[in-house]
GROMACS .gro file of C-alpha atoms in nm:
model
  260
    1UNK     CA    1  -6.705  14.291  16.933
    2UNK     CA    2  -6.809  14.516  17.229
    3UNK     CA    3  -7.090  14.759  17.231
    4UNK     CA    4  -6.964  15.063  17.118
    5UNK     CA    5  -6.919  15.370  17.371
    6UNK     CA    6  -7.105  15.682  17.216
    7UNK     CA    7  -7.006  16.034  17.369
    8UNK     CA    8  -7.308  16.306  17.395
    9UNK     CA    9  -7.293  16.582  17.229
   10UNK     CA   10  -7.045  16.924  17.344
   11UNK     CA   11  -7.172  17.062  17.654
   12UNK     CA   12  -7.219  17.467  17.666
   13UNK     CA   13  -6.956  17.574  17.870
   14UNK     CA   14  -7.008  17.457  18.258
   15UNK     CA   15  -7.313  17.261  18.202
   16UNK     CA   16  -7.423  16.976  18.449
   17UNK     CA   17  -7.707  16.848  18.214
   18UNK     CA   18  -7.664  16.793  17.810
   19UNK     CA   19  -7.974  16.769  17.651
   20UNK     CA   20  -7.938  16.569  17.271
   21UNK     CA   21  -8.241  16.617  16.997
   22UNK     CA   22  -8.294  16.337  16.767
   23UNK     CA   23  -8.587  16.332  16.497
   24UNK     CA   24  -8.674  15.927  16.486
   25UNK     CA   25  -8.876  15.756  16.208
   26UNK     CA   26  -9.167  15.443  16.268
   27UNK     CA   27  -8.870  15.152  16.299
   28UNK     CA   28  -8.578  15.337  16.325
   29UNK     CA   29  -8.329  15.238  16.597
   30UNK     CA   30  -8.019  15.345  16.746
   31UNK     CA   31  -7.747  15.027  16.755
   32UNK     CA   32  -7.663  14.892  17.107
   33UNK     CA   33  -7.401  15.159  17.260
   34UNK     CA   34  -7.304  15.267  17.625
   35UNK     CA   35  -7.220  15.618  17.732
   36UNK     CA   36  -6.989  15.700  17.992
   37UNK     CA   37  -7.278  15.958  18.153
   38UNK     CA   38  -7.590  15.892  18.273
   39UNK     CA   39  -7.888  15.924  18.049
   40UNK     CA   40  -8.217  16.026  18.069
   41UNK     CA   41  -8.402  15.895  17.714
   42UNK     CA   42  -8.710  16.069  17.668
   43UNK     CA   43  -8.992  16.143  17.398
   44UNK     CA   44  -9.143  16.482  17.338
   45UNK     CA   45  -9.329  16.321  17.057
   46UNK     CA   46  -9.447  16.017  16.965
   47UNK     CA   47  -9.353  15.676  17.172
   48UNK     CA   48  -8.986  15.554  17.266
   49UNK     CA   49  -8.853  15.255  17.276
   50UNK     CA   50  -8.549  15.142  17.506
   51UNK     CA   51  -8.404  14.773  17.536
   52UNK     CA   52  -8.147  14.716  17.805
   53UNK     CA   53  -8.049  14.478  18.068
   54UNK     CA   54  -8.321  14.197  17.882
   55UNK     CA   55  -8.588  14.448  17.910
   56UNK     CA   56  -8.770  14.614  17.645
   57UNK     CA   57  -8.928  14.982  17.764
   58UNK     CA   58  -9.194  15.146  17.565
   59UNK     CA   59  -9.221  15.556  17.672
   60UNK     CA   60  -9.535  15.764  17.597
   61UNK     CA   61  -9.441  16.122  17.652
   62UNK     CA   62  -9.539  16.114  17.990
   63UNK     CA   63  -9.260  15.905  18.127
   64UNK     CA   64  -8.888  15.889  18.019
   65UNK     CA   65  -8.600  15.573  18.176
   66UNK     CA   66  -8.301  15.671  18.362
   67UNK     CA   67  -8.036  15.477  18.189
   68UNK     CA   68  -7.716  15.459  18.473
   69UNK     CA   69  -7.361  15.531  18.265
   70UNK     CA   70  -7.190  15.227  18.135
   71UNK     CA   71  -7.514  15.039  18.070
   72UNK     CA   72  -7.581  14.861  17.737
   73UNK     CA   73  -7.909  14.997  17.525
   74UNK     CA   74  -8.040  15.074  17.235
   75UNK     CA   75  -8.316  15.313  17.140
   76UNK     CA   76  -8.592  15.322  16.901
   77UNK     CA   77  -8.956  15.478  16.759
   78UNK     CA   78  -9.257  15.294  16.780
   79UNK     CA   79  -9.374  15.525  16.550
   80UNK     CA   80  -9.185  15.919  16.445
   81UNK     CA   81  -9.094  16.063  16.755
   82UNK     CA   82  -8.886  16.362  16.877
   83UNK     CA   83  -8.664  16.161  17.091
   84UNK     CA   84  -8.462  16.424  17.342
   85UNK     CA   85  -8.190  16.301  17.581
   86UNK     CA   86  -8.039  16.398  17.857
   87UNK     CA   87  -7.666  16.314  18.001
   88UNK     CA   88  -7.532  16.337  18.319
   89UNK     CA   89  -7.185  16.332  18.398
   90UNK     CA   90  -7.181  16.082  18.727
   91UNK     CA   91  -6.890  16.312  18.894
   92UNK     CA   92  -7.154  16.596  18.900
   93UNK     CA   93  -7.499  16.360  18.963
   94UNK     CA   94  -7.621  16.291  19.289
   95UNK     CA   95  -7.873  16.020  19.189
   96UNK     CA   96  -7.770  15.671  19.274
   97UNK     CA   97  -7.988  15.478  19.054
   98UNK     CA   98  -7.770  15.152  18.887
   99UNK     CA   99  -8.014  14.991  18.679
  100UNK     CA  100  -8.221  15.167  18.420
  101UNK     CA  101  -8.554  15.319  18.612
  102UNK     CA  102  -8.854  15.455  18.480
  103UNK     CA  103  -8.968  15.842  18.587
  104UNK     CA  104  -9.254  16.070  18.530
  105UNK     CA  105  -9.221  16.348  18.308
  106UNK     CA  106  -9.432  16.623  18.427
  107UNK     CA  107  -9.539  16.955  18.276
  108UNK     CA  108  -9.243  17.142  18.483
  109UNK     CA  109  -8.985  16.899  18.380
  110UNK     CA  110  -9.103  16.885  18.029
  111UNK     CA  111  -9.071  17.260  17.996
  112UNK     CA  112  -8.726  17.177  18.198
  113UNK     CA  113  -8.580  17.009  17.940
  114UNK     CA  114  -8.690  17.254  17.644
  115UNK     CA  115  -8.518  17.551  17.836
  116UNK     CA  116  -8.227  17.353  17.899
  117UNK     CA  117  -8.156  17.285  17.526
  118UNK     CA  118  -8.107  17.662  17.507
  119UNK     CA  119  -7.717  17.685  17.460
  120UNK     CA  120  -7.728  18.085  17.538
  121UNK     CA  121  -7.848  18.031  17.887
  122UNK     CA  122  -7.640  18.256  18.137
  123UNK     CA  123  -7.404  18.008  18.305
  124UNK     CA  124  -7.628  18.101  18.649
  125UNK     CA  125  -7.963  17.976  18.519
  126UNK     CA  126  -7.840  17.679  18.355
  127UNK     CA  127  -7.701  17.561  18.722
  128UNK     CA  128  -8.047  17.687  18.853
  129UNK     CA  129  -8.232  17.494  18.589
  130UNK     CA  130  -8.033  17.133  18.681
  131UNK     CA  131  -8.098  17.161  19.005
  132UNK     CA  132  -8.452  17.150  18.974
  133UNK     CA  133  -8.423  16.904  18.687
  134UNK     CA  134  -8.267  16.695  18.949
  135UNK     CA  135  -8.528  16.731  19.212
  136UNK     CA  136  -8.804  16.639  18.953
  137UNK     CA  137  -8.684  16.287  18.868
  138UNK     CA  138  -8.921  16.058  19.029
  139UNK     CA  139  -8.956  15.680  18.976
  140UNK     CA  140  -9.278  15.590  18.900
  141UNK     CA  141  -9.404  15.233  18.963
  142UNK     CA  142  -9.528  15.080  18.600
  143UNK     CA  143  -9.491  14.730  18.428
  144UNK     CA  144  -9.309  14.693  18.118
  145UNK     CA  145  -9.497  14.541  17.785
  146UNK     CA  146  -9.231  14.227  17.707
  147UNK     CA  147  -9.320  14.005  17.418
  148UNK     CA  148  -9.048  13.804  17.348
  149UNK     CA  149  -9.053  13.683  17.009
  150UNK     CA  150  -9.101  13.250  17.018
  151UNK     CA  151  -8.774  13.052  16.870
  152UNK     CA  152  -8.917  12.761  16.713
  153UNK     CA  153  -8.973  12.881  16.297
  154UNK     CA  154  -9.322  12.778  16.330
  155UNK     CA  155  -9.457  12.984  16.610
  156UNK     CA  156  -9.255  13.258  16.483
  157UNK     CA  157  -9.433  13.278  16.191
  158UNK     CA  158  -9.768  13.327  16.376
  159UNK     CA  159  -9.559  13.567  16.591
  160UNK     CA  160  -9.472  13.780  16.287
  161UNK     CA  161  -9.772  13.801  16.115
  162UNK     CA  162  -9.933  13.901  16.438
  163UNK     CA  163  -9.727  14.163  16.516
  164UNK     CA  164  -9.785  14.328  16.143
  165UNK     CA  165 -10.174  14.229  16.210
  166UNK     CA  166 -10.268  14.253  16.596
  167UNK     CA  167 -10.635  14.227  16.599
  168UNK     CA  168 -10.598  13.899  16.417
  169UNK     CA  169 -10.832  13.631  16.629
  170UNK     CA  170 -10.713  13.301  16.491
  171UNK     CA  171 -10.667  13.059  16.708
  172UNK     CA  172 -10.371  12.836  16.729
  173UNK     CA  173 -10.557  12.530  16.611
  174UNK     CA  174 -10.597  12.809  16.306
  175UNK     CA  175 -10.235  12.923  16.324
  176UNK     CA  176 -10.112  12.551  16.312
  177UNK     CA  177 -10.313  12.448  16.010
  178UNK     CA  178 -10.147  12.759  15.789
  179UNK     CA  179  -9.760  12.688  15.976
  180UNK     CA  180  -9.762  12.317  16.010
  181UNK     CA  181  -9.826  12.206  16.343
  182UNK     CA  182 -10.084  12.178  16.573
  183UNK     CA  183 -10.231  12.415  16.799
  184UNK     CA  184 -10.116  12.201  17.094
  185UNK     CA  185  -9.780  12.219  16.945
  186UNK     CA  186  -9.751  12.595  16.896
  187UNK     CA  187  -9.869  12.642  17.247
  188UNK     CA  188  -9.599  12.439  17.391
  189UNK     CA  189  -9.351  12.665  17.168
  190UNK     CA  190  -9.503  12.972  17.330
  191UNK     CA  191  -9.450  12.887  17.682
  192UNK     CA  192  -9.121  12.741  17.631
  193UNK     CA  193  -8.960  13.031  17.420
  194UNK     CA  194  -9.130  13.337  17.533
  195UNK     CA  195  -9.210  13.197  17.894
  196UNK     CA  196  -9.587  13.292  17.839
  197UNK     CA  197  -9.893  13.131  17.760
  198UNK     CA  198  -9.994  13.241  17.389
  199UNK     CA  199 -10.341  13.426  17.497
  200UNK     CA  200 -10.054  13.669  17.746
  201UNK     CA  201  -9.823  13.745  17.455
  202UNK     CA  202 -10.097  13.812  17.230
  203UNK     CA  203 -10.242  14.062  17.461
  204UNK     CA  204  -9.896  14.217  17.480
  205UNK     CA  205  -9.842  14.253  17.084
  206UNK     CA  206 -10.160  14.420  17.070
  207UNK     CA  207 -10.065  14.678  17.375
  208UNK     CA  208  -9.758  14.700  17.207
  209UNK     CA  209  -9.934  14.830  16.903
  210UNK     CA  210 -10.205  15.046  17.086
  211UNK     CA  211  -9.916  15.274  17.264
  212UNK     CA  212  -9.810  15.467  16.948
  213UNK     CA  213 -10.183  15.504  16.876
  214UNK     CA  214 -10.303  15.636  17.206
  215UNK     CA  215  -9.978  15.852  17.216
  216UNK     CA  216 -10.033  15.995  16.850
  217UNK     CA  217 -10.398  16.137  17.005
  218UNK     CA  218 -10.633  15.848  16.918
  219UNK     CA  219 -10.941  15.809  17.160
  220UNK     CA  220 -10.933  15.459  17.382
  221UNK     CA  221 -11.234  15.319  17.171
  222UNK     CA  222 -11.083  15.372  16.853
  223UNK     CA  223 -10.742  15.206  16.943
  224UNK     CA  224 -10.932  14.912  17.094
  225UNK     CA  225 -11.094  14.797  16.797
  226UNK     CA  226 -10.791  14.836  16.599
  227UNK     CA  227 -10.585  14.604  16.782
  228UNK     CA  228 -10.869  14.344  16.821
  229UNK     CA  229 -11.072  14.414  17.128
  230UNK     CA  230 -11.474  14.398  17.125
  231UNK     CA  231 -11.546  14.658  17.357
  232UNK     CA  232 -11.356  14.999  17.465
  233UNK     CA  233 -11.384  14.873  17.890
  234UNK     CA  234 -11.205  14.501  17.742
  235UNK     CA  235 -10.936  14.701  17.658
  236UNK     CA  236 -10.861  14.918  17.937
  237UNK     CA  237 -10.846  14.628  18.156
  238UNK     CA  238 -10.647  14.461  18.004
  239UNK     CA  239 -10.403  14.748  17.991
  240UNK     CA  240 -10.433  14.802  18.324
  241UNK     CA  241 -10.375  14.408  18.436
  242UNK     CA  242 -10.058  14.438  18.207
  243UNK     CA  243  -9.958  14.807  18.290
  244UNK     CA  244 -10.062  14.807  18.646
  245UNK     CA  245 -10.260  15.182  18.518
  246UNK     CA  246 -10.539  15.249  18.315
  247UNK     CA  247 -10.431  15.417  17.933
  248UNK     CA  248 -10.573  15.783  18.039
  249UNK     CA  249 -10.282  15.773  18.361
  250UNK     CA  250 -10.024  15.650  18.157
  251UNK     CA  251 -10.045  15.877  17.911
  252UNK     CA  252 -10.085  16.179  18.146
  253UNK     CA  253  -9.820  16.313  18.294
  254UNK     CA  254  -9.855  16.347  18.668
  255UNK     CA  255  -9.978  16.684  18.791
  256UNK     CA  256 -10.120  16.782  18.423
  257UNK     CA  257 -10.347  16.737  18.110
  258UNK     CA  258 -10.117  16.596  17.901
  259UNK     CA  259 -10.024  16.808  17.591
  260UNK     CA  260  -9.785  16.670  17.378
   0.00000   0.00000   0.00000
């Protein structure tokens, strides 16, 4: 059955740029759909989550993902978020972009966006608005945080419960004697199903965890011993080996402090 293709909502009369407002709760997810306009998927609160093209995007308010028209997705909460989108009909969008692309949200386009969800804007400073809207969508160069959940039952199970439990330190030899199998078993299914060594996707669950956190307002140290780190500095570089930025930049948008 394909995808289904979802329409945005009614544009005010001779808009370029619809912007959508969604309330999402911890888990919730929109189904795989397609639009026929471009989309720009974006969280004023809280942390979003976008899976297309085999990737999986997680969004702190300071960065949002171009998603090109036609393209697959679906779209979720790490945790409750104020999830606002943006569509683009391609007949009136000069950007070129064909595969989903990650931009900075600064202060200007943030405020952007909230004006443009006005629907009694004057006809004049709507078109005024876009234009700039258009002009502020940079790509920014990030990493995504993939972890691939492992096929074989017995690795998923240690997958699962560390996903509900991140700063779990078992090792696999203590995984394997709770799932049946050894550790050097379960570190075969690791590499094999999720194309990473375990000690890489378990540093990815718990980043994976941490982004709500950091998002919601929680200081670096506080978030690092929650999801199983020993020191505030072991942390940060591990987000920034995986993230190619430290937390405080991602979280920032560029050319601000970062309200939310």
């Amino acid at each position: 059955m394909p995808d289904p293709q979802v329409a945005p909502p009614g544009p005010p009369a001779g808009a370029a740029v619809v912007v959508g407002s969604f309330t999402l709760d911890r888990g919730q997810w929109f189904a795989r759909h397609r639009h026929d306009h471009h989309q720009l998927a974006w969280a004023r609160r809280g942390v979003l989550a976008v899976r297309a093209a085999g990737t999986t995007w997680v969004l702190p308010p300071s960065m949002a993902l171009w998603i090109p028209a036609g393209v697959q997705h679906a779209t979720g909460a790490a945790g409750p978020a104020l999830f606002r989108s943006l569509y683009f009909p391609p007949s009136r969008c000069a950007l070129g972009w064909s595969v989903p692309t990650v931009v900075g949200v600064p202060p200007l386009l943030r405020e952007l966006i909230s004006y443009l969800s006005d629907e009694t804007l004057s006809a004049a400073a709507r078109e005024r608005a876009e234009a700039v809207v258009l002009d502020q969508l940079r790509p920014v160069s990030v990493a995504t945080v993939q972890a691939p959940m492992p096929h074989d039952s017995r690795a998923r199970r240690v997958a699962e419960a560390l996903r509900a439990a991140p700063a779990d330190g078992r090792t696999l030899a203590e995984w394997g004697a709770r799932v049946g199998a050894s550790g050097r078993t379960l570190a075969r299914a690791f590499v094999v199903d999720t194309g990473m060594p375990f000690g890489q996707w378990r540093t990815r669950v718990r980043l994976q965890a941490a982004m709500p956190l950091l998002a919601g307002g929680a200081t670096v140290a506080a978030v690092a011993a929650r999801v199983g780190y020993a020191s505030p500095s072991a942390f940060v570089a591990a987000f920034r080996r995986a993230v190619g930025v430290p937390p405080g930049a991602y979280f920032t948008p560029e050319g601000g402090s970062g309200g939310r």
